[in-house]
mmCIF file of C-alpha atoms in Angstrom:
data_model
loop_
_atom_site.group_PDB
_atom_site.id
_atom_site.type_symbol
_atom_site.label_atom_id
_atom_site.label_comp_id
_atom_site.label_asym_id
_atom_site.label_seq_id
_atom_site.Cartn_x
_atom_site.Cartn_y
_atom_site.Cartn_z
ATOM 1 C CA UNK A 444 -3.437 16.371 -27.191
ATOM 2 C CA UNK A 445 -3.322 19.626 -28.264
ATOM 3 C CA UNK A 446 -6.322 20.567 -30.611
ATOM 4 C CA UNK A 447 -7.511 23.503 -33.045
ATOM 5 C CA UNK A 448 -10.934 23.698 -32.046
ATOM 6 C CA UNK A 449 -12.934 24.991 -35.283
ATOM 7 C CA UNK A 450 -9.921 23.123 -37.555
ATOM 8 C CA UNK A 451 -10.160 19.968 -39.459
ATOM 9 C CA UNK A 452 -9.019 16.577 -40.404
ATOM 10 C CA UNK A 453 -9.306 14.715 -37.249
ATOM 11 C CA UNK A 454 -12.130 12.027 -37.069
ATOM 12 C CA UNK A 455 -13.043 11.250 -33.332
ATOM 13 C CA UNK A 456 -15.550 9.810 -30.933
ATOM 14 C CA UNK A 457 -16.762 12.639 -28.720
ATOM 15 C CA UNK A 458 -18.877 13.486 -25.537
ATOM 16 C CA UNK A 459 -21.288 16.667 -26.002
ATOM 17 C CA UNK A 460 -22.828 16.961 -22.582
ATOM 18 C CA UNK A 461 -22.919 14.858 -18.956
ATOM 19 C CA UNK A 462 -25.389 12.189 -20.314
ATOM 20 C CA UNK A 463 -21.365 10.661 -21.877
ATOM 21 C CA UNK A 464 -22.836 9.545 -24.918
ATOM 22 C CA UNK A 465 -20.117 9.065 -27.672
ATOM 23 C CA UNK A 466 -21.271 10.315 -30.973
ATOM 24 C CA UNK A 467 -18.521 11.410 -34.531
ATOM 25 C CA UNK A 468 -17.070 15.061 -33.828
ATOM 26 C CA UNK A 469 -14.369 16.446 -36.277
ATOM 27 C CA UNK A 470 -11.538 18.877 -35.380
ATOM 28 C CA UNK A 471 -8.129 19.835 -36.027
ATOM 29 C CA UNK A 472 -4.733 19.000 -34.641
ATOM 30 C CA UNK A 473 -1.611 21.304 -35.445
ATOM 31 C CA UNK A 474 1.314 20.519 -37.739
ATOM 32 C CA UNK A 475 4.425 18.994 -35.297
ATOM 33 C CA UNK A 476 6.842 21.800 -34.676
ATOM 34 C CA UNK A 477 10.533 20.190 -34.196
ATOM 35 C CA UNK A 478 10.295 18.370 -31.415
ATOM 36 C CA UNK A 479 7.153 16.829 -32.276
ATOM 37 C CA UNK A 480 5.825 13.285 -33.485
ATOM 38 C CA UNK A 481 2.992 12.872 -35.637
ATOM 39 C CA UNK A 482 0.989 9.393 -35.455
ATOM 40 C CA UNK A 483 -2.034 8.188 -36.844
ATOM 41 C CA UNK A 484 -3.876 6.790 -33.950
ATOM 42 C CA UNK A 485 -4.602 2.741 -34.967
ATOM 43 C CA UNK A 486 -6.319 1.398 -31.209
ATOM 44 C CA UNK A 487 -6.642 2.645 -28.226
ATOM 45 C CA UNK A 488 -8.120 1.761 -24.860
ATOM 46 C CA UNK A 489 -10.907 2.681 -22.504
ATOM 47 C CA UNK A 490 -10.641 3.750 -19.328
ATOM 48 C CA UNK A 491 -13.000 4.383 -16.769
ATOM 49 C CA UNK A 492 -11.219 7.519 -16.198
ATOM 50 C CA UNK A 493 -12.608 8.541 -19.423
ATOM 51 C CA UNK A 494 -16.400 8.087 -18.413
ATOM 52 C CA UNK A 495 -15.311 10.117 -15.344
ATOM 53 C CA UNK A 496 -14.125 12.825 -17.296
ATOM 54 C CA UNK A 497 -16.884 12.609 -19.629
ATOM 55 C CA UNK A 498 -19.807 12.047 -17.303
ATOM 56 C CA UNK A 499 -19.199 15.571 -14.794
ATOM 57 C CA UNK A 500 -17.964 13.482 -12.206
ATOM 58 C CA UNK A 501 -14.576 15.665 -12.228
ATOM 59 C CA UNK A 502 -16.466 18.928 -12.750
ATOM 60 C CA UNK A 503 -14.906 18.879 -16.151
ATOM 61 C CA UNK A 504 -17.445 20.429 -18.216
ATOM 62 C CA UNK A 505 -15.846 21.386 -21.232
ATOM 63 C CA UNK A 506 -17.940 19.573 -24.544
ATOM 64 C CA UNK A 507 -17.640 18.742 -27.076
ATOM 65 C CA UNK A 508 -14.857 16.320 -25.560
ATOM 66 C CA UNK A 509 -13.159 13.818 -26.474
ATOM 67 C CA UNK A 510 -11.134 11.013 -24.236
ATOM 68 C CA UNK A 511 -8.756 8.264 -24.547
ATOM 69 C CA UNK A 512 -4.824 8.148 -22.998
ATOM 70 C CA UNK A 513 -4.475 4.564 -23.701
ATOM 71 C CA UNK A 514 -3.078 4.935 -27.529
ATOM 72 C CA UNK A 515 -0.772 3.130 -29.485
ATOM 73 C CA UNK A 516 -0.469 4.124 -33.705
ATOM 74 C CA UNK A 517 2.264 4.757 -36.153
ATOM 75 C CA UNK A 518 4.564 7.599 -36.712
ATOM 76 C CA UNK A 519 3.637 9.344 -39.761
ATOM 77 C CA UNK A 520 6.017 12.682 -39.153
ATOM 78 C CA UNK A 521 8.672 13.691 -36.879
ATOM 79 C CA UNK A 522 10.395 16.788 -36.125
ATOM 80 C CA UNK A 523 14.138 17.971 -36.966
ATOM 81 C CA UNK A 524 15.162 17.696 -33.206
ATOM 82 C CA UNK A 525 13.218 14.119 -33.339
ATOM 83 C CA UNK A 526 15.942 11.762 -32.700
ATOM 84 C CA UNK A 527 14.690 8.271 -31.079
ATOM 85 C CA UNK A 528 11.274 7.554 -33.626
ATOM 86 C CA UNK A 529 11.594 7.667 -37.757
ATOM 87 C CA UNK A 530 8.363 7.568 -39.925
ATOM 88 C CA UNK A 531 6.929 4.296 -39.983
ATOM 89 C CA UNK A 532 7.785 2.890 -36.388
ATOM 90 C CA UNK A 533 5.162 1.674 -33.797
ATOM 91 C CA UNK A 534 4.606 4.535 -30.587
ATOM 92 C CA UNK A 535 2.231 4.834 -27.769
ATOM 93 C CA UNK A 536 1.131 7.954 -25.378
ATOM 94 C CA UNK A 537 -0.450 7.882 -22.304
ATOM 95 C CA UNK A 538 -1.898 10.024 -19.779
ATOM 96 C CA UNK A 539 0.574 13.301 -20.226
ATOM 97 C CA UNK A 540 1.299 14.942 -23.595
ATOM 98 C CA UNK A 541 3.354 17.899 -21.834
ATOM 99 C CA UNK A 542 5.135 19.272 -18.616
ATOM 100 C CA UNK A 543 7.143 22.076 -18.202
ATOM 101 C CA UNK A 544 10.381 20.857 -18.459
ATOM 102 C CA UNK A 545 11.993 22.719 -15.782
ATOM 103 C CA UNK A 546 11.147 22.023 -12.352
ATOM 104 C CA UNK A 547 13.208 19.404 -10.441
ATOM 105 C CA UNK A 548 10.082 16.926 -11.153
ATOM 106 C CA UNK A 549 10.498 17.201 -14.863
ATOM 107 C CA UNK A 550 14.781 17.704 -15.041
ATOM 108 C CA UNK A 551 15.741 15.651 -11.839
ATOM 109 C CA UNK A 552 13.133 13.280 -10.613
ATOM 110 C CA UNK A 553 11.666 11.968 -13.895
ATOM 111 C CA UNK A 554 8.252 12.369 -12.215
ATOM 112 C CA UNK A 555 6.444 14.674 -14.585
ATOM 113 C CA UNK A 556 3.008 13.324 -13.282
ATOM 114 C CA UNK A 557 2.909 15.224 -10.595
ATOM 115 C CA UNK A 558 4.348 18.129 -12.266
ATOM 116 C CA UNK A 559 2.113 21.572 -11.476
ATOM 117 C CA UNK A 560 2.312 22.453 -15.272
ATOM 118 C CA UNK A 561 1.741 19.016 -16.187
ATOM 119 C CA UNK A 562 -0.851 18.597 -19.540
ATOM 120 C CA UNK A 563 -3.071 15.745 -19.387
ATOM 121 C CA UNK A 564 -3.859 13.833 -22.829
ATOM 122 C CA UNK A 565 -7.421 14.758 -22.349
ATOM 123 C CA UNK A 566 -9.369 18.266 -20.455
ATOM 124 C CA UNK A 567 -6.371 20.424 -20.274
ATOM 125 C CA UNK A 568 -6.424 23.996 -21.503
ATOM 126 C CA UNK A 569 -3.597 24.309 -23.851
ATOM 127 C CA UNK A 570 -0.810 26.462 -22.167
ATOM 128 C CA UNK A 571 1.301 29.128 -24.875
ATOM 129 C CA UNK A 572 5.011 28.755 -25.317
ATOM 130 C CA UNK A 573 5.099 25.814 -26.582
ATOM 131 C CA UNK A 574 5.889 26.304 -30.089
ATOM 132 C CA UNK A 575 4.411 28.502 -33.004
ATOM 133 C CA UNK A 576 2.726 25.217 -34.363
ATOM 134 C CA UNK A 577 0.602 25.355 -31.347
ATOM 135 C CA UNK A 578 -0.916 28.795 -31.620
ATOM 136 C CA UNK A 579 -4.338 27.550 -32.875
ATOM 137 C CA UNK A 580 -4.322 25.102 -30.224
ATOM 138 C CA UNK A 581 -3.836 27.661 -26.748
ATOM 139 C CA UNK A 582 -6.177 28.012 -24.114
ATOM 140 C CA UNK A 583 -8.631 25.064 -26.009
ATOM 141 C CA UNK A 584 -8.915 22.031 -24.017
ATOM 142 C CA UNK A 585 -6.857 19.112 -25.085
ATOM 143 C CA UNK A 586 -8.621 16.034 -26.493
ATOM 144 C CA UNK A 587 -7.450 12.151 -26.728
ATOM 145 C CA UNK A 588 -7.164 9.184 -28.538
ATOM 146 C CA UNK A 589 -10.507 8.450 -29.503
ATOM 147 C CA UNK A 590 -9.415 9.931 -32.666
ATOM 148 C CA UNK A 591 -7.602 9.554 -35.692
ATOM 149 C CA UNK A 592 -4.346 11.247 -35.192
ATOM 150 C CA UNK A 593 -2.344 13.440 -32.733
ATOM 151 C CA UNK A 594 0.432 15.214 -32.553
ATOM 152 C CA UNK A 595 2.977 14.859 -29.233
ATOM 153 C CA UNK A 596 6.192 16.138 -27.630
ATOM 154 C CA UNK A 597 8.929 13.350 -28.255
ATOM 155 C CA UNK A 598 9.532 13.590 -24.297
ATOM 156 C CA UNK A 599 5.991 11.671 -23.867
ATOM 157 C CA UNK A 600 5.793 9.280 -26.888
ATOM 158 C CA UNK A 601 7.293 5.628 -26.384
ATOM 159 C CA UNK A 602 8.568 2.959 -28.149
ATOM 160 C CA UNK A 603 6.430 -0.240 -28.398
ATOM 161 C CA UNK A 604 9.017 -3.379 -27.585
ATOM 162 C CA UNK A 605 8.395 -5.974 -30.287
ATOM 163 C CA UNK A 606 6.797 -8.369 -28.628
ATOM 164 C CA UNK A 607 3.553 -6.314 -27.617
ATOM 165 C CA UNK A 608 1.335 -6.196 -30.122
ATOM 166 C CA UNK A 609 -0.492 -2.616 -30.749
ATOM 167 C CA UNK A 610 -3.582 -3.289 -29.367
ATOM 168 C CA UNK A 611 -2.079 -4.193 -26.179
ATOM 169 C CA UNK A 612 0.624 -1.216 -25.946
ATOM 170 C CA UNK A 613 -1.903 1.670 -25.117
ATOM 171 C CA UNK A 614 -3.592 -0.419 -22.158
ATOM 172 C CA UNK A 615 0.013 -0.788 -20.518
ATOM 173 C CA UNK A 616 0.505 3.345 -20.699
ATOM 174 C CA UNK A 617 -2.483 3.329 -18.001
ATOM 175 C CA UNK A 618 -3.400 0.539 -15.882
ATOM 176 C CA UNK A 619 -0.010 -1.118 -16.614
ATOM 177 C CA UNK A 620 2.051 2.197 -15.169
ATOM 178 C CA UNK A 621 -0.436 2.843 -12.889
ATOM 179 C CA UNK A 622 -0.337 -0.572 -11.141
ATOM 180 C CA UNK A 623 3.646 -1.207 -11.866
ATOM 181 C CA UNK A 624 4.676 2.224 -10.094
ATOM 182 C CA UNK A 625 3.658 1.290 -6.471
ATOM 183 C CA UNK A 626 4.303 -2.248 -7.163
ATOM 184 C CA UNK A 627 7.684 -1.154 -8.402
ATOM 185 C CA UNK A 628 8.504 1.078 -5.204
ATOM 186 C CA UNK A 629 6.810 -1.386 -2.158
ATOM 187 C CA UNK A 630 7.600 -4.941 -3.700
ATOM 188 C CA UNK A 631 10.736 -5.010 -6.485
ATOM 189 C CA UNK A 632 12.863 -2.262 -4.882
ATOM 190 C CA UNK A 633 12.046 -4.064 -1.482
ATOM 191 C CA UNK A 634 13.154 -7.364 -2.480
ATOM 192 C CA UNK A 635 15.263 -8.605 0.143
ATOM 193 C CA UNK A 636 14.687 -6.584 2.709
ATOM 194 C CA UNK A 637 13.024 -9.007 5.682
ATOM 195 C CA UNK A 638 11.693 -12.456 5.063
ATOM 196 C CA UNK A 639 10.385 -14.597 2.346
ATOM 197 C CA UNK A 640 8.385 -13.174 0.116
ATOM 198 C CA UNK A 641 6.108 -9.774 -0.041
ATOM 199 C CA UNK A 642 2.930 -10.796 0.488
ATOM 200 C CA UNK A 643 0.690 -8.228 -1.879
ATOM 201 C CA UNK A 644 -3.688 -7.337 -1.419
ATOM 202 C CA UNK A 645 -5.104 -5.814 -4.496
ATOM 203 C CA UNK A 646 -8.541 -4.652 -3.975
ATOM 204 C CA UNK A 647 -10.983 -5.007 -6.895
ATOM 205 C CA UNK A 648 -10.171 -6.889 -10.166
ATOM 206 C CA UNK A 649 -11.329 -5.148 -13.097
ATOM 207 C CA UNK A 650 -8.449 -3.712 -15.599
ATOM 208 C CA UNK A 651 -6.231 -2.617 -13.144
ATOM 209 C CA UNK A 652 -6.485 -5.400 -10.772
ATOM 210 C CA UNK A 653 -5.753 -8.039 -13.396
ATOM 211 C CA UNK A 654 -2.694 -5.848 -14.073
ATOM 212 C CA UNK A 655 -1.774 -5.676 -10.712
ATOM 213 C CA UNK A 656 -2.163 -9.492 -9.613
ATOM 214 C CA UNK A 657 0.346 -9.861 -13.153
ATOM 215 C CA UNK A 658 2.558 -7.697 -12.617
ATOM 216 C CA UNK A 659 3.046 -8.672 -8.320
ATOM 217 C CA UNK A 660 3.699 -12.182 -9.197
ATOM 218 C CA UNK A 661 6.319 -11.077 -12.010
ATOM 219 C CA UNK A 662 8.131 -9.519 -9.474
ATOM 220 C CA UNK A 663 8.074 -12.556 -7.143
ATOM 221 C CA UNK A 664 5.223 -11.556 -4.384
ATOM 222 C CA UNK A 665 2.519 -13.702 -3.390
ATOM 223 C CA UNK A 666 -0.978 -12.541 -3.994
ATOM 224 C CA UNK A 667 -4.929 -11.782 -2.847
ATOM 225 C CA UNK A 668 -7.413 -10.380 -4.267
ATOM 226 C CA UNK A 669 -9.616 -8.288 -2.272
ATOM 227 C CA UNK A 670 -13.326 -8.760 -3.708
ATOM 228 C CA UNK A 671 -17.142 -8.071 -2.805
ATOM 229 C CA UNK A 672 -18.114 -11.531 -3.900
ATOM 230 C CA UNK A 673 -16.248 -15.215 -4.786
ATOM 231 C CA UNK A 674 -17.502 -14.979 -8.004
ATOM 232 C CA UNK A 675 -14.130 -14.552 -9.490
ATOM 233 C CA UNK A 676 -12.239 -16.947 -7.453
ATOM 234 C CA UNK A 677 -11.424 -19.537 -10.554
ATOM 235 C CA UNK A 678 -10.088 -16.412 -12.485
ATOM 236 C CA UNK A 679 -7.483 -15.080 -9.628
ATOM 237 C CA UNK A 680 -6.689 -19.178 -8.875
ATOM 238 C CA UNK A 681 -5.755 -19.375 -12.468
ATOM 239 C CA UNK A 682 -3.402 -16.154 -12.748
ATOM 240 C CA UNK A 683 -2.099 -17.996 -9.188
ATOM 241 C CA UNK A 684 -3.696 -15.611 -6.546
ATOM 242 C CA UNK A 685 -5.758 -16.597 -3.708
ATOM 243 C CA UNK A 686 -8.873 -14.505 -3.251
ATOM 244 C CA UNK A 687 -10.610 -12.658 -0.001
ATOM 245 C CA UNK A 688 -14.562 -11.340 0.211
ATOM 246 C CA UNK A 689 -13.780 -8.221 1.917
ATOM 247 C CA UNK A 690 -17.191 -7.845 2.585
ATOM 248 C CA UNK A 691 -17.392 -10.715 4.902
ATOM 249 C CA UNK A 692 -16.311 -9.695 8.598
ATOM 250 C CA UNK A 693 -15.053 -12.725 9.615
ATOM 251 C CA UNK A 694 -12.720 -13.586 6.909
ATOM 252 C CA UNK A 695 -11.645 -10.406 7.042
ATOM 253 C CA UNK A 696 -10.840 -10.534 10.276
ATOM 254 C CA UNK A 697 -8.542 -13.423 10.078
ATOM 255 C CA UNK A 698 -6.250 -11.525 7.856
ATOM 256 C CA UNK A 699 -4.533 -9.517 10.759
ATOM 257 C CA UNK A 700 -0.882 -8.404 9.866
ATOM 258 C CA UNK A 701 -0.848 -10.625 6.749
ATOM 259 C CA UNK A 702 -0.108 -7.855 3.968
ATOM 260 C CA UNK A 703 3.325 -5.652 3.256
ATOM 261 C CA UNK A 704 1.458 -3.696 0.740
ATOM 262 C CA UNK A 705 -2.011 -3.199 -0.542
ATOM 263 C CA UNK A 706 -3.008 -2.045 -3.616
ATOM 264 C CA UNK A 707 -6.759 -0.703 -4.130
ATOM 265 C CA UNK A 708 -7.847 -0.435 -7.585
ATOM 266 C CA UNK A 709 -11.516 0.213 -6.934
ATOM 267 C CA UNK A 710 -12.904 3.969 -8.401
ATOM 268 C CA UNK A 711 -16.326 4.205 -6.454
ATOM 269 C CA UNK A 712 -16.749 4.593 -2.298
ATOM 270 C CA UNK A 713 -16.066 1.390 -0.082
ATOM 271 C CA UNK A 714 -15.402 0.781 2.668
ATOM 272 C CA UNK A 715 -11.016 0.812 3.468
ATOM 273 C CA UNK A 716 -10.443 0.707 7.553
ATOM 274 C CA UNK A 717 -11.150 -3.041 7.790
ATOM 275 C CA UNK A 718 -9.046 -3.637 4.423
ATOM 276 C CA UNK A 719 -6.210 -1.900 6.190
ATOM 277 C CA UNK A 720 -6.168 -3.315 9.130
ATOM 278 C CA UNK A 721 -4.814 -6.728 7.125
ATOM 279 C CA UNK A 722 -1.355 -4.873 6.513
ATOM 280 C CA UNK A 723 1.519 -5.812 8.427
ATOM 281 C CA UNK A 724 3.356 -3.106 11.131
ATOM 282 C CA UNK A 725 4.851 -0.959 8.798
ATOM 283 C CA UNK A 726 2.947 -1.880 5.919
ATOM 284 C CA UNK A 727 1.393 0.717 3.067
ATOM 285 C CA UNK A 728 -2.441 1.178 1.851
ATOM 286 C CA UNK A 729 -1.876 2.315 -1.982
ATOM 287 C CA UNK A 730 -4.752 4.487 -3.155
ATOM 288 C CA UNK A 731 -5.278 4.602 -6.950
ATOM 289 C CA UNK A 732 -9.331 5.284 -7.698
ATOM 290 C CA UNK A 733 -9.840 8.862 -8.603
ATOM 291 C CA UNK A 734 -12.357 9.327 -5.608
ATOM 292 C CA UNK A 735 -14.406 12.391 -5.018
ATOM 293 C CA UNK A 736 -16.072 11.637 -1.384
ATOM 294 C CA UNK A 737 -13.350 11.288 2.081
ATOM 295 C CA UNK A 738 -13.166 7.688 3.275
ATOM 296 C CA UNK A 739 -14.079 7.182 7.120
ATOM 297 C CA UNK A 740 -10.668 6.231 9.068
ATOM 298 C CA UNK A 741 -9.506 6.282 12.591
ATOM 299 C CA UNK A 742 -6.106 7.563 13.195
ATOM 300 C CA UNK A 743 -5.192 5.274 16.177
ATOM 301 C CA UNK A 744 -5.391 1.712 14.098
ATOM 302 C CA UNK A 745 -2.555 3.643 12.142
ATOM 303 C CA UNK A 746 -0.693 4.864 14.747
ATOM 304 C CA UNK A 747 -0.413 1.264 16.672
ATOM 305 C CA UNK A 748 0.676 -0.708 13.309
ATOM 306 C CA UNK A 749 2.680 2.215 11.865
ATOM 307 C CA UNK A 750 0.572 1.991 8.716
ATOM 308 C CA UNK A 751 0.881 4.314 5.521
ATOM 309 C CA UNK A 752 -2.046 5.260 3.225
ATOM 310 C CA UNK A 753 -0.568 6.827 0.473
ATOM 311 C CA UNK A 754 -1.833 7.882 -3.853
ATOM 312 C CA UNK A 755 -0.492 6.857 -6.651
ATOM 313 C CA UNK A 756 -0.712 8.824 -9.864
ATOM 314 C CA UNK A 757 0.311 6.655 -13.169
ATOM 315 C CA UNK A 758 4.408 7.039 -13.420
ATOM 316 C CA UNK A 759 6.866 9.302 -14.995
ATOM 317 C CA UNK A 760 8.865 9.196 -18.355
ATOM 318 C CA UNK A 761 11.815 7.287 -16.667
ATOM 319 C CA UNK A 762 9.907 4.931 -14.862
ATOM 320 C CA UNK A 763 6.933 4.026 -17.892
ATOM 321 C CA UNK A 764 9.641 3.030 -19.809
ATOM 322 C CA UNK A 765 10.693 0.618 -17.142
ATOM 323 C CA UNK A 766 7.428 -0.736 -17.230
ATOM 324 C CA UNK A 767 7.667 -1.556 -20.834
ATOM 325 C CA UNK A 768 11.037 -3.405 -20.925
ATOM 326 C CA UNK A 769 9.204 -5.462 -17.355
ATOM 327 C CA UNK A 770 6.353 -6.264 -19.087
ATOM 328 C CA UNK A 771 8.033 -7.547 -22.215
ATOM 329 C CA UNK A 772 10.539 -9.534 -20.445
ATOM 330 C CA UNK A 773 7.812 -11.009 -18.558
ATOM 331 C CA UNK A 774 5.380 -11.417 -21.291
ATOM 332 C CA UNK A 775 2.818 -9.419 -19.693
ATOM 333 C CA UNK A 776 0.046 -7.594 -21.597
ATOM 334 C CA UNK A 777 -3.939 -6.934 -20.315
ATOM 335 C CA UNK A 778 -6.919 -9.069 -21.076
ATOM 336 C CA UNK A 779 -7.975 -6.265 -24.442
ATOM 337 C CA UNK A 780 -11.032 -7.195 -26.144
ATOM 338 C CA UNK A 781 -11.055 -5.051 -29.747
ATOM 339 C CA UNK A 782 -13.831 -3.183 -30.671
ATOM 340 C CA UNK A 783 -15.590 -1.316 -33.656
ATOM 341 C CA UNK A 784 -16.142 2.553 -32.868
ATOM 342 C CA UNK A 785 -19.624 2.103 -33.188
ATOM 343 C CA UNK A 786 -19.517 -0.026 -30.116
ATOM 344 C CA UNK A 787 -17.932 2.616 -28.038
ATOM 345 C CA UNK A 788 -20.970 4.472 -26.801
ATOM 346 C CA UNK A 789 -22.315 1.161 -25.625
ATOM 347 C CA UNK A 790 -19.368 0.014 -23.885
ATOM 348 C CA UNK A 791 -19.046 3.580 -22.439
ATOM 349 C CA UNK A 792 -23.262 2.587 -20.619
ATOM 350 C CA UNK A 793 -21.529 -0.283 -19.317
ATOM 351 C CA UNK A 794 -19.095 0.682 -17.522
ATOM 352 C CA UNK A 795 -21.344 3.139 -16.123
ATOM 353 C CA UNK A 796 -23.538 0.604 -15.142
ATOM 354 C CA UNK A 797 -21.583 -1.553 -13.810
ATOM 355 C CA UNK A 798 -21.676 -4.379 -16.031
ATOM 356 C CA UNK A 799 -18.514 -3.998 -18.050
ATOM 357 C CA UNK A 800 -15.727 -7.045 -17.872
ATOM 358 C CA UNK A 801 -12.365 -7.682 -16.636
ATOM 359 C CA UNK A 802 -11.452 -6.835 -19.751
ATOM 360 C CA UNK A 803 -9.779 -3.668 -21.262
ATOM 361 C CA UNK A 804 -11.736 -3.097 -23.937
ATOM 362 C CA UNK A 805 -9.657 -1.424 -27.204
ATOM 363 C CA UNK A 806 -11.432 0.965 -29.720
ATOM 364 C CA UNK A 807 -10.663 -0.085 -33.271
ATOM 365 C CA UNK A 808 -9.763 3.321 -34.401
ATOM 366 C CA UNK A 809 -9.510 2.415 -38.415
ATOM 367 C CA UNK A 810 -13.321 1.923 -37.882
ATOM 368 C CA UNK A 811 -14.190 5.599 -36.916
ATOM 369 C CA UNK A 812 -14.247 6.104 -40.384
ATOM 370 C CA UNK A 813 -17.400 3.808 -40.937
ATOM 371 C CA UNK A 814 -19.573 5.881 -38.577
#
């Protein structure tokens, strides 16, 4: 979100250098212009694209910094042009705070996630015309929801639906758009189209692939989970998914034209040829881990089965909000495990480490204040 870097007001959790230790920070945010919301910031989650950001693995050196598009709060002020949210109701943001508003992405195609002028919640530089309120704020990377408050265009806030509790709602801005938008285009706009059911692989099951393995079987598809080890077989058996080590050969090897679509979750280097030779003629390899280093393929194993390998960037506007009314009809919301602020840096050495949960872990944001 847009942020007046020697301002104010704002409490956050911050990132001064690569080492990604979270430690207080303090700055401004500006006043919302009129078509802005103002919300005080009440959870919101962590993502491991956050310790990316945080850590130099995205060349984004610009501390202090602060992360976090996983938010959910309350509205405290709205603008005159502010028609949809009134002071007091319940509002997430995600990944995008701002686009520009014009280009058949953003006016036709409700896919302002891939729009060139697109502002990201978090390591942005500020761009100018967007309002005098904003002056302070231009050219001065954006921070995120490890803080207090923000300020937002209306275009990229969203209604919680009642039945999602707060600390839940930021989670389902990230890994619950980011697993529902392929899921939506290769399995619930397919239905019906050849036999029986789609028959899903989602590699890795941290946060996103518990999302994923929810949200596939909501929409009717039967399920594997692609994993190193069988260590979390009981958990996929009890959200009703089979499981498959990848990283034995032989199973793996079994699995020849099983899938219709695959959807790979995992954010570090592995191994994906053998994982996509499981896909059925005509079937699609989803990429959605931010990954730096090229993955090893051979272009004839695609040729022969007609296979797609395709990204996968969160959703837009039109299609988030289809994500919320699916997940409240279906009743699904992440694993979230709430934590104090104070916990944040250690959580952040976790996930680093390798050692974090399944869980989406939530930052308590009314406990910044005890730091």
């Amino acid at each position: 979100m847009a942020t007046i870097e020697k301002g104010t007001g704002t409490i956050a959790l911050g990132a001064f250098d690569k080492s990604a230790v979270l430690k207080k920070r303090e700055f401004g945010r500006p006043a919302p212009g009129p078509d802005d919301i103002a919300i005080d910031n009440k959870f919101c989650g962590m993502c491991h694209s956050d310790l990316h950001a945080c850590n130099g693995d995205w060349g984004m050196n610009m501390y202090p910094f602060t992360p976090g598009h996983e938010i959910a709060g309350i509205v405290t002020a709205v603008g005159a042009n502010v028609k949809d949210f009134k002071v007091g109701d319940r509002a997430a943001v995600g990944c995008f705070v701002q686009s520009c508003g014009t280009c058949d992405l953003c006016s036709e195609q409700g896919q302002e996630n891939y729009c060139p002028n697109a502002v990201q919640t978090y390591g942005t530089p500020f761009p100018e015309g967007k309002g005098d309120n904003f002056k302070e704020t231009v050219g001065y990377h954006t921070n995120g929801g490890y803080s207090d408050k923000i300020v937002v265009n209306q275009r990229f806030v969203f209604q919680i639906p009642e039945s999602i509790s707060m600390e839940d709602a930021g989670p389902l801005l990230c890994a619950g758009i980011t697993v529902f938008s392929p899921l939506n285009r290769h399995v619930l706009k397919k239905a019906g189209v050849g036999k029986g059911k789609k028959h899903v692989g989602i590699v890795g099951f941290g946060g996103l692939g518990h999302m994923a393995v929810k949200i596939a079987k909501a929409m009717g598809a039967d399920v594997t989970v692609f994993s190193r080890s069988n260590k979390k077989e009981a958990q996929a058996t009890a959200m009703g998914a089979s499981l498959l080590v990848h990283t034995d050969a032989k199973s793996l090897s079994e699995q020849v034209r099983v899938f219709d679509c695959i959807i790979d979750t995992v954010s570090e280097s592995h191994p994906v040829a053998s994982i996509i030779g499981t896909l059925k003629v005509g079937g699609t390899m989803v990429l959605l881990g931010a990954i730096g280093a090229p993955f090893e393929l051979s272009a004839f194993p695609l040729l022969v089965n007609n296979h797609s390998i395709e990204g996968s960037l969160v959703g837009g506007i039109p299609e988030t909000k289809e994500m919320l009314e699916f997940c409240a009809k279906h009743d699904i919301v992440p694993h979230c495990k709430v934590i104090h602020a104070k916990d944040a840096a250690a959580q952040f050495k976790a996930m680093s480490d390798g050692t974090s949960g399944a869980e989406r872990y939530v930052i308590d944001i009314s406990t910044l204040k005890e730091l």
